[in-house]
Amino acid sequence: MPTLFKIALRAIMRNKLRSSLTILGIVIGVGAVIAMVSIGQGAKSMVEKQLESIGTNVLLIIPVSTTHTVTSARGMTAGFATLTIEDTMAIEKECRAVNHVSASVRTTTQVVYGNQNWTTYVSGVGPDYQIIRNWPLESGRFINQRDVNIMAKVCVLGQTVVANLFGTLDPIDKWIRVKNVPFKVIGVLNTKGESPMGQDQDDVVLMPYTTVQRKIMGVTYLGIIFASSVSADTRFEAIEQITALLRQRHRLRPHEENDFTVISQVEFASTIMETSRTMTLLLGSIASVSLIVGGIGIMNIMLVSTTERTREIGIRMAVGAKEKDILFQFLTEATVLSSIGGLVGIIFGIVLSKLVSSFGGWPALLSPPAIAIAFLFSNMVGIFFGYYPARKASRLNPIDALRYE
Amino acid sequence: MQDIVLLEAVHKVYKMGEVAVTALNGISLTVKKGEFVAIMGASGSGKSTLMNILGCLDSPSQGKYYLEEIEVSNFSKNELAEIRNRKLGFVFQNFNLLSRTTVLENIELPLIYGKQLSKPDTDRVHQIIRTLGLEEYQKHYPNQLSGGQQQRVAIARAIANNPTLLLADEPTGNLDSVTSTEVMKVLCDLNCNMGITILLVTHENDIARYARRVIILKDGKVLSDTPSKSSTTPASQALCETTS
């Protein structure tokens, strides 16, 4: 009934300051809910993107026992030498839950092109590395088995390295120098972005691992073995198989600890996901509390308003307003207050999330369902907290109400 | 002629804590269509209680109340609200207009409850506004009007729904004698020319003089029920003759 809205709006306009303060409570509540949920969603989508960038089903085998303290020099040296090329081959041959394996060894060094130089990670990898990491090429080709076998002096560059050494030039078939050894650029990787730990994954030069071992580092051991399980579900099976195989190969007795660790990146990332989900939930619930506080503000003001307008209620009843007419009148008023608050709150929430994301460098993902829910919730808050005062008003005795001073 | 009001041994007992106060103690009376009745009595005689019951704002504790031959004494709150809306009009001592609401909207107030405003309704409202000489004040707010004008707005509101019974509770109590006369003329005019049945509560003999029948209450009972004794020609009749 449009008359109800007219009456409600007039009553709201009657006391502008009071109404705006009441609305402000809802604005802050709705705004906070929207901002918090968008920030949480933004964080979640960032983690999701990073999770994708790691590559699905990736397992890392590192030559250090997680139970060894990193400060133990003996543990470190002992650990460093534990993984071998033969381990890699054995995993590839014997572990049924594993479909791709790549040995890898990594060092930090300076690479030079012309008069440009750049300090970066040089990673020695196998042909399967590209599949395991699910990392497409932008141009050229990837390292193949022949490159590994002949210790070819070839390399594949990450985007950050390309940008720093070549600028806008096409690096394919150019020669870069590492420790005065020339390497031919055979491929360029696509952009991968940051890892969940915040590392720039594009700041890398990939070479055959044999090349890095002999031509650059002069070592025979491996740094890390990359492997991928057949599917996400066989992840744990793959970990078990690799662990059993390596224990056997390293001749570890049952009471001895592993001298290596198998890490599933997915587990790591999903921990972060879980954390960000919990954060979203926590922030959202704190924000909802402020929405409820806003609702209590509405209830408070409606109670004051119905008391002040007791005579008006009496007059309306005398001329024939029924209980439900009075109930709806005040319920409409409360709901109009809260929906104005909800609408302004949506704008406030959007602005707030943009501000937080621009100042905090944190992505904010506005979620339309969250906005709709926050708005609906604000209306429900209006109805819920407006009901008691409205019912109180509607139950007034007309004679007493008319006599009220 | 049809009985507009028929009260049969109506009692009203209030409980004030432990004590029961008898406000009405067996009142029986009838009011016929077109009558103009003044109800008088000292304070505490039960005038207001009687008015509340007649106005369907309250129900009797005992006894029966027929309004236009419908028994309303055992109606629910909502049913009473509907009766008030359709059959009754109220004029109060302190006008009881909605502030910050225009004169026009105040007058239309009884019409917006229960239904949408129809064309005949608005026509009727305009007719009433013209009759009461309120055309130029339609968009004014009550606090911009004089007491007499406010009471005229209240009367207009009371008759907007074409009531069968108009209840006026000390309508001139807050007005000076000149405006009182003016307001009483309006009421007499409504009674004579529009045939509206009026029940008037007052404690002033001068005002009661306008009615054609005076009921005096004492201790919740009817003490006397007589035709207006002020003169052979009641003031209202005189007024009717001059206006008609």
Short mmCIF file of N, CA and C in Angstrom, two decimals, chain A residues 1 3 7 315-322 325, chain B residues 81-82 84-89 98 103-129 155-163:
data_model
loop_
_atom_site.label_atom_id
_atom_site.label_comp_id
_atom_site.label_asym_id
_atom_site.label_seq_id
_atom_site.Cartn_x
_atom_site.Cartn_y
_atom_site.Cartn_z
N MET A 1 0.85 -1.20 0.00
CA MET A 1 0.00 0.00 0.00
C MET A 1 0.88 1.25 0.00
N THR A 3 0.28 4.23 0.62
CA THR A 3 0.02 5.15 1.73
C THR A 3 0.95 4.86 2.90
N ILE A 7 3.43 7.47 4.73
CA ILE A 7 3.40 7.73 6.17
C ILE A 7 4.79 7.47 6.77
N ILE A 315 -5.30 8.35 17.84
CA ILE A 315 -6.17 9.00 16.85
C ILE A 315 -6.47 8.04 15.71
N ARG A 316 -5.41 7.41 15.23
CA ARG A 316 -5.59 6.48 14.11
C ARG A 316 -6.54 5.34 14.50
N MET A 317 -6.38 4.86 15.73
CA MET A 317 -7.25 3.77 16.18
C MET A 317 -8.70 4.26 16.29
N ALA A 318 -8.87 5.48 16.80
CA ALA A 318 -10.22 6.02 16.97
C ALA A 318 -10.95 6.12 15.64
N VAL A 319 -10.22 6.48 14.58
CA VAL A 319 -10.90 6.60 13.29
C VAL A 319 -10.96 5.26 12.55
N GLY A 320 -10.52 4.20 13.20
CA GLY A 320 -10.76 2.88 12.61
C GLY A 320 -9.55 2.08 12.20
N ALA A 321 -8.34 2.52 12.58
CA ALA A 321 -7.17 1.70 12.26
C ALA A 321 -7.21 0.43 13.09
N LYS A 322 -6.99 -0.71 12.43
CA LYS A 322 -6.97 -1.97 13.15
C LYS A 322 -5.56 -2.23 13.65
N ASP A 325 -3.10 -2.55 10.96
CA ASP A 325 -2.76 -1.29 10.28
C ASP A 325 -1.62 -0.59 11.01
N ALA B 81 -12.86 -1.81 15.76
CA ALA B 81 -12.14 -0.84 14.92
C ALA B 81 -12.90 -0.63 13.62
N GLU B 82 -13.41 -1.72 13.08
CA GLU B 82 -14.14 -1.60 11.82
C GLU B 82 -15.44 -0.83 11.99
N ARG B 84 -15.98 1.47 14.27
CA ARG B 84 -15.60 2.88 14.43
C ARG B 84 -15.34 3.50 13.08
N ASN B 85 -14.69 2.72 12.24
CA ASN B 85 -14.33 3.23 10.92
C ASN B 85 -15.55 3.49 10.04
N ARG B 86 -16.53 2.59 10.12
CA ARG B 86 -17.65 2.69 9.20
C ARG B 86 -18.84 3.48 9.73
N LYS B 87 -19.04 3.43 11.07
CA LYS B 87 -20.29 4.00 11.59
C LYS B 87 -20.14 5.16 12.54
N LEU B 88 -18.92 5.42 13.00
CA LEU B 88 -18.77 6.43 14.04
C LEU B 88 -17.83 7.55 13.64
N GLY B 89 -18.11 8.71 14.21
CA GLY B 89 -17.20 9.84 14.04
C GLY B 89 -16.94 10.46 15.40
N LEU B 98 -3.70 15.08 13.51
CA LEU B 98 -2.32 14.67 13.32
C LEU B 98 -1.52 15.89 12.94
N VAL B 103 -4.40 19.46 6.43
CA VAL B 103 -5.82 19.44 6.75
C VAL B 103 -6.53 18.39 5.90
N LEU B 104 -6.23 18.39 4.61
CA LEU B 104 -6.89 17.45 3.71
C LEU B 104 -6.60 16.01 4.13
N GLU B 105 -5.33 15.73 4.42
CA GLU B 105 -4.97 14.36 4.79
C GLU B 105 -5.58 13.95 6.13
N ASN B 106 -5.69 14.92 7.03
CA ASN B 106 -6.36 14.63 8.30
C ASN B 106 -7.81 14.23 8.07
N ILE B 107 -8.46 14.96 7.17
CA ILE B 107 -9.88 14.68 6.91
C ILE B 107 -10.05 13.33 6.22
N GLU B 108 -9.09 13.00 5.35
CA GLU B 108 -9.18 11.73 4.61
C GLU B 108 -8.81 10.52 5.48
N LEU B 109 -8.24 10.78 6.66
CA LEU B 109 -7.70 9.70 7.48
C LEU B 109 -8.63 8.49 7.68
N PRO B 110 -9.91 8.70 8.04
CA PRO B 110 -10.77 7.52 8.26
C PRO B 110 -10.96 6.71 6.98
N LEU B 111 -10.79 7.37 5.83
CA LEU B 111 -11.08 6.70 4.57
C LEU B 111 -9.94 5.81 4.10
N ILE B 112 -8.73 6.06 4.60
CA ILE B 112 -7.61 5.25 4.10
C ILE B 112 -7.51 3.91 4.81
N TYR B 113 -8.25 3.74 5.91
CA TYR B 113 -8.17 2.45 6.61
C TYR B 113 -9.20 1.48 6.05
N GLY B 114 -8.72 0.33 5.65
CA GLY B 114 -9.60 -0.72 5.18
C GLY B 114 -9.80 -0.72 3.69
N LYS B 115 -9.55 0.40 3.02
CA LYS B 115 -9.77 0.42 1.57
C LYS B 115 -9.01 1.57 0.92
N GLN B 116 -8.94 1.51 -0.38
CA GLN B 116 -8.33 2.58 -1.16
C GLN B 116 -9.31 3.74 -1.26
N LEU B 117 -8.76 4.93 -1.42
CA LEU B 117 -9.60 6.11 -1.57
C LEU B 117 -10.27 6.08 -2.95
N SER B 118 -11.61 6.09 -2.95
CA SER B 118 -12.30 6.02 -4.24
C SER B 118 -12.75 7.42 -4.67
N LYS B 119 -13.15 7.51 -5.91
CA LYS B 119 -13.56 8.81 -6.46
C LYS B 119 -14.74 9.41 -5.68
N PRO B 120 -15.81 8.62 -5.40
CA PRO B 120 -16.92 9.19 -4.62
C PRO B 120 -16.45 9.69 -3.26
N ASP B 121 -15.45 8.96 -2.67
CA ASP B 121 -14.93 9.39 -1.38
C ASP B 121 -14.30 10.78 -1.48
N THR B 122 -13.44 10.95 -2.48
CA THR B 122 -12.76 12.25 -2.59
C THR B 122 -13.77 13.36 -2.90
N ASP B 123 -14.75 13.03 -3.72
CA ASP B 123 -15.80 14.02 -4.00
C ASP B 123 -16.49 14.44 -2.72
N ARG B 124 -16.79 13.43 -1.90
CA ARG B 124 -17.47 13.65 -0.65
C ARG B 124 -16.64 14.53 0.28
N VAL B 125 -15.32 14.20 0.34
CA VAL B 125 -14.42 14.98 1.18
C VAL B 125 -14.42 16.44 0.74
N HIS B 126 -14.38 16.65 -0.59
CA HIS B 126 -14.38 18.04 -1.08
C HIS B 126 -15.67 18.75 -0.74
N GLN B 127 -16.77 18.01 -0.82
CA GLN B 127 -18.08 18.56 -0.45
C GLN B 127 -18.07 19.01 1.02
N ILE B 128 -17.52 18.14 1.87
CA ILE B 128 -17.46 18.44 3.31
C ILE B 128 -16.59 19.66 3.56
N ILE B 129 -15.44 19.68 2.87
CA ILE B 129 -14.51 20.81 3.05
C ILE B 129 -15.20 22.12 2.67
N ILE B 155 -14.21 18.04 12.93
CA ILE B 155 -15.59 17.67 12.60
C ILE B 155 -15.65 17.10 11.17
N ALA B 156 -14.92 17.76 10.28
CA ALA B 156 -14.89 17.28 8.90
C ALA B 156 -14.36 15.86 8.85
N ARG B 157 -13.32 15.59 9.63
CA ARG B 157 -12.76 14.23 9.68
C ARG B 157 -13.80 13.25 10.22
N ALA B 158 -14.54 13.72 11.27
CA ALA B 158 -15.51 12.84 11.91
C ALA B 158 -16.63 12.43 10.96
N ILE B 159 -16.98 13.31 10.02
CA ILE B 159 -18.11 12.97 9.14
C ILE B 159 -17.65 12.49 7.76
N ALA B 160 -16.31 12.39 7.57
CA ALA B 160 -15.80 12.01 6.24
C ALA B 160 -16.31 10.64 5.82
N ASN B 161 -16.48 9.73 6.77
CA ASN B 161 -16.91 8.38 6.41
C ASN B 161 -18.43 8.23 6.50
N ASN B 162 -19.14 9.37 6.53
CA ASN B 162 -20.60 9.36 6.57
C ASN B 162 -21.12 8.50 7.73
N PRO B 163 -20.79 8.89 8.96
CA PRO B 163 -21.13 8.03 10.10
C PRO B 163 -22.61 8.08 10.45
#
